[in-house]
Amino acid sequence: MFSVPYQPEIIEKKWQQIWEEQQAFRATEDYSKPKYYCLIEFPYPSGAGLHVGHPRSNTALDIIARKRRMEGYNVLYPIGWDAFGLPTENYAIQHHVHPAKVTRDNIDHFRSQLKRIGFSFDYSREVNTTDPGYYRWTQWIFLKLYEHGLAYKAEMPINWCTSCKCGLANEEVVDGVCERCGSEVVRKVKNQWMLRITHYAQKLLDGLDTVDFIDRVKAQQRNWIGRSEGAELDFSIRDSDETLRVYTTRPDTLFGATYMVVSPEHPLVDRLADRIQNLDEVLNYRTEAAKKSDFQRSELDHVKTGVQVKGLAAINPVNGNEIPVWVADYVLMGYGTGAIMAVPAHDARDWEFAKAFNLPITPVFSGGNVQEAVHNTGDEDVAINSGFLNGLPVPQAKQRMIEYLEEKGLGERKINYKLRDWVFSRQRYWGEPIPIIHCPHCGVVPLKETDLPLLLPDVEHYETTDSGESPLSRMDDWVNVPCPVCEAPAKRETDTMPQWAGSSWYFLRYCDPHNDNAFASQEALDYWMPVDWYNGGMEHTTLHLLYSRFWHLFLHDIGLVKAPEPYQKRTSHGMILGENGEKMSKSRGNVINPDDMIDEIGADAFRMYEMFMGAFDQAIPWNTNGARGCKRFLDRVWRLQSMVDEKARGLSKRLRVQVNSAIEKVGEDYERMKYNTAIAALMSLVNDYYDVGSITPDELKALLLLLSPVAPHICEEIWQLQGYGDPLYRQPWPQYDEKYLVADQVEIAIQVNGKIRGRMMVDSELDKVQAERELPLHPQVAPLIDGRQVVKLVYVPGRLLNLVIK
RNA sequence: GCGGGAAUGGCGGAAUUGGCAGACGCGCUAGAUUCAGGUUCUAGUGAGCAAUACGUUCAUGCAGGUUCAAGUCCUGUUUCCCGCACCA
């Protein structure tokens, strides 16, 4: 009788040590083998330690990585630390510790937590974004961006977090507040480093067609890039040389333009100031608009405000009509040309505005009553009141108008994107210094590559200055340097890079993490890239995922990486909620600590529950009892050892189908990230084993091989206890035999008029003729069809027979 | 408003091309084992009717439709979640 107890705390430690000693999960430099690159988003090592969300993603790809190794691939499954950033800096400020020390401690803590869960990371390739050996190359890529005109400095109104005292990218502002700290974000004009991501808008869009990303990621990125097609055209201003250029997606409605709107900041107001009769009123409106944050602008439920610019009239280029010009803050300076032609009949916003200020509404497409409600045109509506467009349906009218405008030189086809350039400066300490020197004579001077890394100096105070400058600006010794070109006294750039910089290329560094001569060798990049499978959070879709695609597209364009796209496949996990169904947070008191769970049920059961709790891509509430259920299952697996019997062979012949279909099902489900059903299939298999009561070593082996990616420690231990030879991680992935997927006998449901009236075990080979002869004889069914006419027989082999009777 | 997704027992969730709805787990009920139990084992567990049994009716947000057959397909509709949003 088998009597060794299952003690996860002992065997897990034991196997983690063995794997480490044997370097079981090292990615090798044997470039002749087929490779597989699995990637999870490297964590930010916060002081709070690991939360239960990390293991969901990590375990999911750990399963894939372990399976791929068993399938013979050279697998790269790396880990690292995205360690620059605000929380660390804030902690350092509060506790008067150097952020570098905080980072080091947090990383040590994170690493030990991750190791305890038994992930098959290749720790020899760890990267750390705050390591000068790493950020040297982050700075180097920045210099390349600068060299190619993609990094520039500009005086820009930017998003300014009032609490972090720091500029933010558009992507970092959520609902008008700072994504990180939730404080109010205001507009502030600052001289900022910007990255020209807009230059890549179309490539970022086109690239999506070439990769295997889940649909919602693609949709969200497309939406964020926000491409729209239309035309730009000029309206002349009466009695002046000025023209007013507008962007519209509906040039076909040009005859319906009854007024113009420019945004409050529009330069036309300044250029024609002396002609504006109500200049005070207009400037006053401008001041009021400037006071509103973007958030307030959209919060006001879109109640339209505006002021007519008296003394100005625009001329509609197609019909010569004079129309009034208004300023209103529903037109944004940052999109298109900052000015629109208003077609109230067919645009909801213009319609509301026209109603509010009693402006004329002229329909230019058939259908709808535009005095009552705005008319959103359909493709079948035809142009009216539109001169040469009359009678044309929308698509043709659009085409015809653009041709007309281009012929007459009034305007041209134009594509616009909502995507904005990336605000790349942060007025903070704990980030990569921007390797730039400002010289009074030479202007902006990039550092020489040989001067990299530009080390982050030690400072006494990490706080942003009162004037909103980076703490580095107080470091006179560091700031004041001779210009590398003319040697005149010059100053270093004191802003640092945003947290997203280091993570925009880390997956490249993993390919060759210790290289001192390049960010990675060509050979390593050619072999490992692209990432075959990348899993991460949806919250990074329009941040990290977009930024890193941009950097990679750029590196591709300058010939440094082979493929344009970095990630072949992108999937995303759902969030784990607290037991009460709410988002986990300290303030709600519903946080589950992975360490506590592992203390109680062990890492294997913990990993298993993370995968079993529900559909991988959906948000799921944690349930500690459910996790205990997984522990219970592993106990049952452990006890299977007392049922192993060489002589069981004859008895358990009936398990052949179950084992073979489990191999098929579990393998496929892992690939499709249907971990919950894969585990359910394994549970069913174990239930079958218990039903039979005695199993062969081969049956146990099959189970262990299938279960090992999810619960590797217990499987290795049983494998060893049973004397099955080489460690499990070196075994090949099991194969199923096609001919044992179907049982000899199957149960057929017998329906009468679609209702089940009986079931019968039959030979699985039973053909239609036999089935239609034999099955209706079923004792429950025969009386029902006795004396009735059978109109139709539908036989689905292996499933059912339906008798349609009258 | 635009885009994406979802709705199935007390709970998390299963269900290839339409083919036996509720796999698997949690919880719950009863019994057995145990000095003990957050142990193990056995049986049961969608609702109703029934109480003779492999009986019967109703059930996948709602209302229709197609089909021998619908959670799955079609039309309409409601609710919820996520992302974007005065983007012209």
mmCIF file of C-alpha atoms in Angstrom, chain A residues 256-595:
data_model
loop_
_atom_site.group_PDB
_atom_site.id
_atom_site.type_symbol
_atom_site.label_atom_id
_atom_site.label_comp_id
_atom_site.label_asym_id
_atom_site.label_seq_id
_atom_site.Cartn_x
_atom_site.Cartn_y
_atom_site.Cartn_z
ATOM 1 C CA GLY A 256 -25.623 72.253 -47.057
ATOM 2 C CA ALA A 257 -22.981 74.242 -45.170
ATOM 3 C CA THR A 258 -24.892 77.102 -43.556
ATOM 4 C CA TYR A 259 -22.242 78.427 -41.174
ATOM 5 C CA MET A 260 -18.624 77.897 -40.163
ATOM 6 C CA VAL A 261 -17.183 77.133 -36.749
ATOM 7 C CA VAL A 262 -13.601 77.708 -35.679
ATOM 8 C CA SER A 263 -12.174 76.533 -32.386
ATOM 9 C CA PRO A 264 -11.602 79.257 -29.767
ATOM 10 C CA GLU A 265 -7.808 79.110 -30.220
ATOM 11 C CA HIS A 266 -7.983 79.364 -34.010
ATOM 12 C CA PRO A 267 -5.398 81.849 -35.407
ATOM 13 C CA LEU A 268 -7.940 83.398 -37.802
ATOM 14 C CA VAL A 269 -9.359 85.282 -34.850
ATOM 15 C CA ASP A 270 -5.968 86.920 -34.275
ATOM 16 C CA ARG A 271 -5.203 87.546 -37.909
ATOM 17 C CA LEU A 272 -8.471 89.342 -38.575
ATOM 18 C CA ALA A 273 -8.823 90.855 -35.108
ATOM 19 C CA ASP A 274 -9.162 94.395 -36.403
ATOM 20 C CA ARG A 275 -12.186 93.441 -38.508
ATOM 21 C CA ILE A 276 -14.057 91.674 -35.754
ATOM 22 C CA GLN A 277 -16.813 93.929 -34.464
ATOM 23 C CA ASN A 278 -17.306 92.005 -31.207
ATOM 24 C CA LEU A 279 -13.657 91.211 -30.527
ATOM 25 C CA ASP A 280 -14.072 91.566 -26.760
ATOM 26 C CA GLU A 281 -16.846 89.041 -26.696
ATOM 27 C CA VAL A 282 -14.883 86.585 -28.862
ATOM 28 C CA LEU A 283 -11.704 86.919 -26.789
ATOM 29 C CA ASN A 284 -13.714 86.550 -23.640
ATOM 30 C CA TYR A 285 -15.157 83.298 -24.966
ATOM 31 C CA ARG A 286 -11.660 82.150 -25.769
ATOM 32 C CA THR A 287 -10.523 82.814 -22.195
ATOM 33 C CA GLU A 288 -13.467 80.966 -20.724
ATOM 34 C CA ALA A 289 -12.879 77.988 -22.994
ATOM 35 C CA ALA A 290 -9.211 77.848 -22.004
ATOM 36 C CA LYS A 291 -10.206 77.571 -18.368
ATOM 37 C CA LYS A 292 -12.172 74.411 -18.986
ATOM 38 C CA SER A 293 -10.203 71.191 -18.921
ATOM 39 C CA ASP A 294 -10.917 68.683 -21.624
ATOM 40 C CA PHE A 295 -12.770 66.731 -18.994
ATOM 41 C CA GLN A 296 -15.071 69.637 -18.210
ATOM 42 C CA ARG A 297 -15.676 70.231 -21.877
ATOM 43 C CA SER A 298 -17.039 66.757 -22.319
ATOM 44 C CA GLU A 299 -18.720 66.649 -18.913
ATOM 45 C CA LEU A 300 -21.144 69.402 -19.743
ATOM 46 C CA ASP A 301 -23.347 66.902 -21.527
ATOM 47 C CA HIS A 302 -22.466 68.498 -24.813
ATOM 48 C CA VAL A 303 -24.544 71.600 -24.260
ATOM 49 C CA LYS A 304 -23.402 73.779 -27.123
ATOM 50 C CA THR A 305 -21.961 77.207 -26.481
ATOM 51 C CA GLY A 306 -20.485 79.668 -28.943
ATOM 52 C CA VAL A 307 -20.221 83.242 -30.165
ATOM 53 C CA GLN A 308 -20.714 84.610 -33.632
ATOM 54 C CA VAL A 309 -17.665 86.383 -35.024
ATOM 55 C CA LYS A 310 -19.352 89.543 -36.250
ATOM 56 C CA GLY A 311 -17.873 91.264 -39.245
ATOM 57 C CA LEU A 312 -16.609 88.078 -40.863
ATOM 58 C CA ALA A 313 -18.388 86.060 -43.510
ATOM 59 C CA ALA A 314 -17.185 83.000 -45.353
ATOM 60 C CA ILE A 315 -18.022 82.189 -48.948
ATOM 61 C CA ASN A 316 -19.176 78.708 -49.826
ATOM 62 C CA PRO A 317 -16.938 77.819 -52.786
ATOM 63 C CA VAL A 318 -19.558 75.799 -54.660
ATOM 64 C CA ASN A 319 -22.516 78.152 -54.566
ATOM 65 C CA GLY A 320 -21.029 81.484 -53.514
ATOM 66 C CA ASN A 321 -23.346 81.778 -50.498
ATOM 67 C CA GLU A 322 -22.162 84.039 -47.724
ATOM 68 C CA ILE A 323 -22.323 82.271 -44.405
ATOM 69 C CA PRO A 324 -21.535 83.406 -40.843
ATOM 70 C CA VAL A 325 -18.478 82.371 -38.845
ATOM 71 C CA TRP A 326 -18.745 81.307 -35.227
ATOM 72 C CA VAL A 327 -16.322 80.284 -32.508
ATOM 73 C CA ALA A 328 -17.368 77.336 -30.365
ATOM 74 C CA ASP A 329 -15.476 74.924 -28.186
ATOM 75 C CA TYR A 330 -17.100 71.892 -29.730
ATOM 76 C CA VAL A 331 -14.529 72.321 -32.454
ATOM 77 C CA LEU A 332 -11.100 71.243 -31.282
ATOM 78 C CA MET A 333 -7.903 72.939 -32.387
ATOM 79 C CA GLY A 334 -6.014 69.676 -32.222
ATOM 80 C CA TYR A 335 -7.943 67.767 -34.850
ATOM 81 C CA GLY A 336 -8.177 68.441 -38.552
ATOM 82 C CA THR A 337 -7.664 72.153 -39.197
ATOM 83 C CA GLY A 338 -9.393 73.427 -36.074
ATOM 84 C CA ALA A 339 -12.235 74.706 -38.237
ATOM 85 C CA ILE A 340 -15.315 73.092 -39.733
ATOM 86 C CA MET A 341 -18.030 73.767 -42.211
ATOM 87 C CA ALA A 342 -21.260 73.123 -40.351
ATOM 88 C CA VAL A 343 -23.910 71.063 -42.106
ATOM 89 C CA PRO A 344 -26.663 71.026 -39.514
ATOM 90 C CA ALA A 345 -29.065 68.989 -41.637
ATOM 91 C CA HIS A 346 -26.851 65.912 -41.548
ATOM 92 C CA ASP A 347 -24.573 66.218 -38.515
ATOM 93 C CA ALA A 348 -25.910 65.821 -35.011
ATOM 94 C CA ARG A 349 -23.546 68.298 -33.362
ATOM 95 C CA ASP A 350 -24.075 70.951 -36.001
ATOM 96 C CA TRP A 351 -27.826 70.362 -35.806
ATOM 97 C CA GLU A 352 -27.867 70.942 -32.033
ATOM 98 C CA PHE A 353 -25.799 74.074 -32.436
ATOM 99 C CA ALA A 354 -28.018 75.411 -35.211
ATOM 100 C CA LYS A 355 -31.125 74.807 -33.121
ATOM 101 C CA ALA A 356 -29.561 76.521 -30.100
ATOM 102 C CA PHE A 357 -28.585 79.631 -32.090
ATOM 103 C CA ASN A 358 -31.356 79.616 -34.634
ATOM 104 C CA LEU A 359 -29.195 79.070 -37.687
ATOM 105 C CA PRO A 360 -30.620 77.851 -40.995
ATOM 106 C CA ILE A 361 -30.781 74.118 -41.674
ATOM 107 C CA THR A 362 -30.719 73.167 -45.345
ATOM 108 C CA PRO A 363 -31.197 69.511 -46.291
ATOM 109 C CA VAL A 364 -28.945 68.283 -49.092
ATOM 110 C CA PHE A 365 -29.942 64.628 -49.077
ATOM 111 C CA SER A 366 -33.376 63.092 -49.500
ATOM 112 C CA GLY A 367 -35.261 61.482 -46.634
ATOM 113 C CA GLY A 368 -35.856 62.800 -43.137
ATOM 114 C CA ASN A 369 -37.299 66.028 -41.850
ATOM 115 C CA VAL A 370 -34.309 68.096 -40.877
ATOM 116 C CA GLN A 371 -36.280 70.775 -39.064
ATOM 117 C CA GLU A 372 -37.442 68.098 -36.603
ATOM 118 C CA ALA A 373 -34.336 65.995 -36.256
ATOM 119 C CA VAL A 374 -30.932 65.513 -37.736
ATOM 120 C CA HIS A 375 -30.906 63.212 -40.745
ATOM 121 C CA ASN A 376 -28.082 60.707 -40.756
ATOM 122 C CA THR A 377 -27.841 59.748 -44.387
ATOM 123 C CA GLY A 378 -27.778 56.207 -45.681
ATOM 124 C CA ASP A 379 -26.036 55.135 -48.876
ATOM 125 C CA GLU A 380 -29.324 55.044 -50.766
ATOM 126 C CA ASP A 381 -30.210 58.687 -50.036
ATOM 127 C CA VAL A 382 -29.661 60.991 -52.998
ATOM 128 C CA ALA A 383 -28.399 64.563 -53.150
ATOM 129 C CA ILE A 384 -30.859 67.442 -53.377
ATOM 130 C CA ASN A 385 -30.387 71.245 -53.357
ATOM 131 C CA SER A 386 -26.849 70.466 -54.450
ATOM 132 C CA GLY A 387 -26.363 71.691 -57.989
ATOM 133 C CA PHE A 388 -24.266 69.278 -59.993
ATOM 134 C CA LEU A 389 -24.564 66.590 -57.322
ATOM 135 C CA ASN A 390 -28.336 66.358 -57.459
ATOM 136 C CA GLY A 391 -29.599 62.810 -57.845
ATOM 137 C CA LEU A 392 -26.347 61.144 -56.881
ATOM 138 C CA PRO A 393 -26.366 58.721 -53.944
ATOM 139 C CA VAL A 394 -23.965 59.429 -51.062
ATOM 140 C CA PRO A 395 -20.898 57.422 -52.161
ATOM 141 C CA GLN A 396 -20.948 58.779 -55.717
ATOM 142 C CA ALA A 397 -21.678 62.309 -54.541
ATOM 143 C CA LYS A 398 -18.661 62.132 -52.266
ATOM 144 C CA GLN A 399 -16.448 60.943 -55.091
ATOM 145 C CA ARG A 400 -17.787 63.551 -57.532
ATOM 146 C CA MET A 401 -17.321 66.434 -55.086
ATOM 147 C CA ILE A 402 -13.714 65.501 -54.337
ATOM 148 C CA GLU A 403 -12.966 65.352 -58.045
ATOM 149 C CA TYR A 404 -14.602 68.736 -58.474
ATOM 150 C CA LEU A 405 -12.625 70.329 -55.654
ATOM 151 C CA GLU A 406 -9.368 68.930 -56.999
ATOM 152 C CA GLU A 407 -10.132 70.084 -60.554
ATOM 153 C CA LYS A 408 -10.880 73.608 -59.378
ATOM 154 C CA GLY A 409 -7.989 73.694 -56.909
ATOM 155 C CA LEU A 410 -10.335 74.334 -54.017
ATOM 156 C CA GLY A 411 -9.215 71.428 -51.930
ATOM 157 C CA GLU A 412 -8.107 67.814 -51.971
ATOM 158 C CA ARG A 413 -8.626 64.352 -50.597
ATOM 159 C CA LYS A 414 -7.281 64.039 -47.044
ATOM 160 C CA ILE A 415 -6.869 61.328 -44.471
ATOM 161 C CA ASN A 416 -6.840 62.215 -40.795
ATOM 162 C CA TYR A 417 -5.942 60.266 -37.666
ATOM 163 C CA LYS A 418 -7.001 60.786 -34.091
ATOM 164 C CA LEU A 419 -3.640 59.502 -32.921
ATOM 165 C CA ARG A 420 -1.432 62.264 -31.462
ATOM 166 C CA ASP A 421 2.278 62.456 -31.079
ATOM 167 C CA TRP A 422 3.641 60.900 -27.912
ATOM 168 C CA VAL A 423 4.602 63.316 -25.129
ATOM 169 C CA PHE A 424 7.910 61.813 -24.112
ATOM 170 C CA SER A 425 9.196 64.108 -21.331
ATOM 171 C CA ARG A 426 8.668 63.514 -17.662
ATOM 172 C CA GLN A 427 9.708 66.014 -14.996
ATOM 173 C CA ARG A 428 10.707 63.247 -12.672
ATOM 174 C CA TYR A 429 13.842 61.651 -11.304
ATOM 175 C CA TRP A 430 13.385 57.903 -11.625
ATOM 176 C CA GLY A 431 13.613 57.495 -15.400
ATOM 177 C CA GLU A 432 16.160 57.360 -18.192
ATOM 178 C CA PRO A 433 17.917 60.737 -18.639
ATOM 179 C CA ILE A 434 17.316 62.081 -22.133
ATOM 180 C CA PRO A 435 20.776 62.146 -23.778
ATOM 181 C CA ILE A 436 20.582 65.677 -25.128
ATOM 182 C CA ILE A 437 22.531 68.883 -24.455
ATOM 183 C CA HIS A 438 21.141 72.357 -25.097
ATOM 184 C CA CYS A 439 23.786 74.760 -26.388
ATOM 185 C CA PRO A 440 23.120 78.485 -26.770
ATOM 186 C CA HIS A 441 25.001 78.424 -30.092
ATOM 187 C CA CYS A 442 24.392 74.986 -31.562
ATOM 188 C CA GLY A 443 20.893 74.429 -30.222
ATOM 189 C CA VAL A 444 19.881 70.849 -29.523
ATOM 190 C CA VAL A 445 22.943 68.606 -29.515
ATOM 191 C CA PRO A 446 22.583 64.848 -29.110
ATOM 192 C CA LEU A 447 25.144 63.005 -27.029
ATOM 193 C CA LYS A 448 27.671 60.870 -28.879
ATOM 194 C CA GLU A 449 26.867 57.167 -28.828
ATOM 195 C CA THR A 450 30.202 56.569 -27.161
ATOM 196 C CA ASP A 451 29.125 58.748 -24.239
ATOM 197 C CA LEU A 452 26.272 56.409 -23.411
ATOM 198 C CA PRO A 453 25.003 55.466 -20.982
ATOM 199 C CA LEU A 454 24.263 58.882 -19.616
ATOM 200 C CA LEU A 455 24.041 57.886 -15.974
ATOM 201 C CA LEU A 456 21.293 59.075 -13.737
ATOM 202 C CA PRO A 457 23.113 61.127 -11.097
ATOM 203 C CA ASP A 458 22.463 60.863 -7.382
ATOM 204 C CA VAL A 459 20.363 63.742 -6.129
ATOM 205 C CA GLU A 460 19.486 64.869 -2.667
ATOM 206 C CA HIS A 461 15.814 65.539 -3.315
ATOM 207 C CA TYR A 462 13.628 63.550 -5.624
ATOM 208 C CA GLU A 463 10.777 66.042 -5.636
ATOM 209 C CA THR A 464 9.849 67.984 -8.741
ATOM 210 C CA THR A 465 10.751 71.645 -8.312
ATOM 211 C CA ASP A 466 8.027 74.177 -7.582
ATOM 212 C CA SER A 467 8.319 75.505 -11.090
ATOM 213 C CA GLY A 468 7.555 72.067 -12.441
ATOM 214 C CA GLU A 469 11.075 71.114 -13.460
ATOM 215 C CA SER A 470 12.693 67.746 -13.009
ATOM 216 C CA PRO A 471 14.728 67.197 -9.819
ATOM 217 C CA LEU A 472 17.738 66.825 -12.111
ATOM 218 C CA SER A 473 17.550 70.553 -12.839
ATOM 219 C CA ARG A 474 18.893 71.227 -9.340
ATOM 220 C CA MET A 475 22.064 69.232 -10.043
ATOM 221 C CA ASP A 476 24.257 72.053 -11.238
ATOM 222 C CA ASP A 477 27.372 69.894 -11.588
ATOM 223 C CA TRP A 478 25.499 67.522 -13.755
ATOM 224 C CA VAL A 479 23.480 70.046 -15.744
ATOM 225 C CA ASN A 480 26.317 72.371 -16.728
ATOM 226 C CA VAL A 481 28.541 70.811 -19.345
ATOM 227 C CA PRO A 482 30.510 72.065 -22.312
ATOM 228 C CA CYS A 483 28.775 71.694 -25.660
ATOM 229 C CA PRO A 484 30.130 68.583 -27.402
ATOM 230 C CA VAL A 485 30.301 70.543 -30.664
ATOM 231 C CA CYS A 486 31.564 74.036 -29.835
ATOM 232 C CA GLU A 487 32.617 73.535 -26.201
ATOM 233 C CA ALA A 488 30.724 76.608 -25.069
ATOM 234 C CA PRO A 489 28.981 76.283 -21.698
ATOM 235 C CA ALA A 490 25.768 74.375 -22.256
ATOM 236 C CA LYS A 491 23.110 72.570 -20.241
ATOM 237 C CA ARG A 492 21.851 69.045 -20.189
ATOM 238 C CA GLU A 493 18.247 68.178 -20.802
ATOM 239 C CA THR A 494 16.832 67.553 -17.336
ATOM 240 C CA ASP A 495 13.608 65.774 -18.237
ATOM 241 C CA THR A 496 13.586 62.010 -18.124
ATOM 242 C CA MET A 497 11.837 59.454 -20.294
ATOM 243 C CA PRO A 498 8.410 58.017 -19.446
ATOM 244 C CA GLN A 499 8.030 54.571 -18.007
ATOM 245 C CA TRP A 500 6.980 53.270 -21.409
ATOM 246 C CA ALA A 501 10.445 53.790 -22.868
ATOM 247 C CA GLY A 502 12.155 50.793 -21.320
ATOM 248 C CA SER A 503 9.275 48.478 -22.123
ATOM 249 C CA SER A 504 9.169 49.518 -25.769
ATOM 250 C CA TRP A 505 12.025 47.235 -26.712
ATOM 251 C CA TYR A 506 12.759 44.845 -23.799
ATOM 252 C CA PHE A 507 11.668 41.803 -25.819
ATOM 253 C CA LEU A 508 14.613 42.502 -28.145
ATOM 254 C CA ARG A 509 17.076 42.603 -25.284
ATOM 255 C CA TYR A 510 15.962 39.175 -24.069
ATOM 256 C CA CYS A 511 17.349 37.731 -27.287
ATOM 257 C CA ASP A 512 20.862 38.692 -26.251
ATOM 258 C CA PRO A 513 20.705 40.318 -22.816
ATOM 259 C CA HIS A 514 24.411 40.606 -21.984
ATOM 260 C CA ASN A 515 25.626 42.145 -25.215
ATOM 261 C CA ASP A 516 27.844 45.223 -24.674
ATOM 262 C CA ASN A 517 28.275 46.075 -28.335
ATOM 263 C CA ALA A 518 24.713 46.267 -29.528
ATOM 264 C CA PHE A 519 21.217 46.184 -28.098
ATOM 265 C CA ALA A 520 21.260 42.572 -29.337
ATOM 266 C CA SER A 521 23.268 40.726 -31.953
ATOM 267 C CA GLN A 522 21.846 40.430 -35.426
ATOM 268 C CA GLU A 523 22.178 36.681 -35.224
ATOM 269 C CA ALA A 524 20.198 36.414 -31.992
ATOM 270 C CA LEU A 525 17.505 38.761 -33.271
ATOM 271 C CA ASP A 526 17.164 36.878 -36.529
ATOM 272 C CA TYR A 527 16.776 33.614 -34.690
ATOM 273 C CA TRP A 528 14.411 34.579 -31.871
ATOM 274 C CA MET A 529 12.282 37.351 -33.290
ATOM 275 C CA PRO A 530 9.409 37.816 -33.710
ATOM 276 C CA VAL A 531 7.839 36.905 -30.393
ATOM 277 C CA ASP A 532 5.639 33.921 -31.180
ATOM 278 C CA TRP A 533 3.118 34.438 -28.437
ATOM 279 C CA TYR A 534 2.667 37.505 -26.234
ATOM 280 C CA ASN A 535 0.111 37.625 -23.477
ATOM 281 C CA GLY A 536 -0.719 40.712 -21.476
ATOM 282 C CA GLY A 537 -3.376 42.999 -20.102
ATOM 283 C CA MET A 538 -5.972 44.861 -22.140
ATOM 284 C CA GLU A 539 -5.010 48.021 -20.263
ATOM 285 C CA HIS A 540 -1.815 48.161 -22.305
ATOM 286 C CA THR A 541 -3.466 47.959 -25.701
ATOM 287 C CA THR A 542 -3.206 51.659 -26.486
ATOM 288 C CA LEU A 543 -0.096 52.233 -24.396
ATOM 289 C CA HIS A 544 2.754 49.735 -24.226
ATOM 290 C CA LEU A 545 1.490 47.543 -27.051
ATOM 291 C CA LEU A 546 1.131 50.461 -29.442
ATOM 292 C CA TYR A 547 4.335 52.184 -28.373
ATOM 293 C CA SER A 548 6.440 49.063 -28.689
ATOM 294 C CA ARG A 549 5.003 48.294 -32.120
ATOM 295 C CA PHE A 550 5.948 51.843 -33.115
ATOM 296 C CA TRP A 551 9.555 51.475 -31.916
ATOM 297 C CA HIS A 552 9.864 48.122 -33.602
ATOM 298 C CA LEU A 553 8.470 49.419 -36.903
ATOM 299 C CA PHE A 554 11.003 52.199 -36.684
ATOM 300 C CA LEU A 555 13.913 49.836 -35.949
ATOM 301 C CA HIS A 556 12.746 47.779 -38.902
ATOM 302 C CA ASP A 557 12.694 50.824 -41.166
ATOM 303 C CA ILE A 558 16.280 51.692 -40.313
ATOM 304 C CA GLY A 559 17.331 48.102 -40.948
ATOM 305 C CA LEU A 560 18.058 46.949 -37.410
ATOM 306 C CA VAL A 561 15.408 44.266 -37.114
ATOM 307 C CA LYS A 562 14.153 41.973 -39.809
ATOM 308 C CA ALA A 563 10.372 41.797 -39.437
ATOM 309 C CA PRO A 564 8.219 44.923 -39.179
ATOM 310 C CA GLU A 565 5.968 43.555 -36.434
ATOM 311 C CA PRO A 566 7.411 42.406 -33.092
ATOM 312 C CA TYR A 567 4.579 40.127 -31.984
ATOM 313 C CA GLN A 568 3.146 37.341 -34.080
ATOM 314 C CA LYS A 569 0.336 36.594 -31.667
ATOM 315 C CA ARG A 570 -1.209 38.629 -28.882
ATOM 316 C CA THR A 571 -3.715 37.363 -26.364
ATOM 317 C CA SER A 572 -5.104 38.884 -23.232
ATOM 318 C CA HIS A 573 -6.221 37.585 -19.865
ATOM 319 C CA GLY A 574 -9.243 38.744 -17.915
ATOM 320 C CA MET A 575 -8.945 40.419 -14.558
ATOM 321 C CA ILE A 576 -9.266 38.489 -11.321
ATOM 322 C CA LEU A 577 -11.833 40.129 -9.067
ATOM 323 C CA GLY A 578 -12.247 39.853 -5.320
ATOM 324 C CA GLU A 579 -14.522 37.194 -3.824
ATOM 325 C CA ASN A 580 -17.300 39.774 -3.704
ATOM 326 C CA GLY A 581 -17.099 40.300 -7.462
ATOM 327 C CA GLU A 582 -15.509 43.739 -7.132
ATOM 328 C CA LYS A 583 -12.131 44.820 -8.335
ATOM 329 C CA MET A 584 -9.429 43.773 -5.885
ATOM 330 C CA SER A 585 -8.033 46.686 -3.926
ATOM 331 C CA LYS A 586 -6.562 47.409 -0.547
ATOM 332 C CA SER A 587 -9.318 49.896 0.224
ATOM 333 C CA ARG A 588 -12.012 47.327 -0.487
ATOM 334 C CA GLY A 589 -10.177 44.823 1.685
ATOM 335 C CA ASN A 590 -10.715 42.001 -0.796
ATOM 336 C CA VAL A 591 -7.146 41.378 -1.882
ATOM 337 C CA ILE A 592 -5.996 37.765 -2.130
ATOM 338 C CA ASN A 593 -2.325 37.303 -1.398
ATOM 339 C CA PRO A 594 -0.688 34.576 -3.513
ATOM 340 C CA ASP A 595 1.762 33.731 -0.722
#
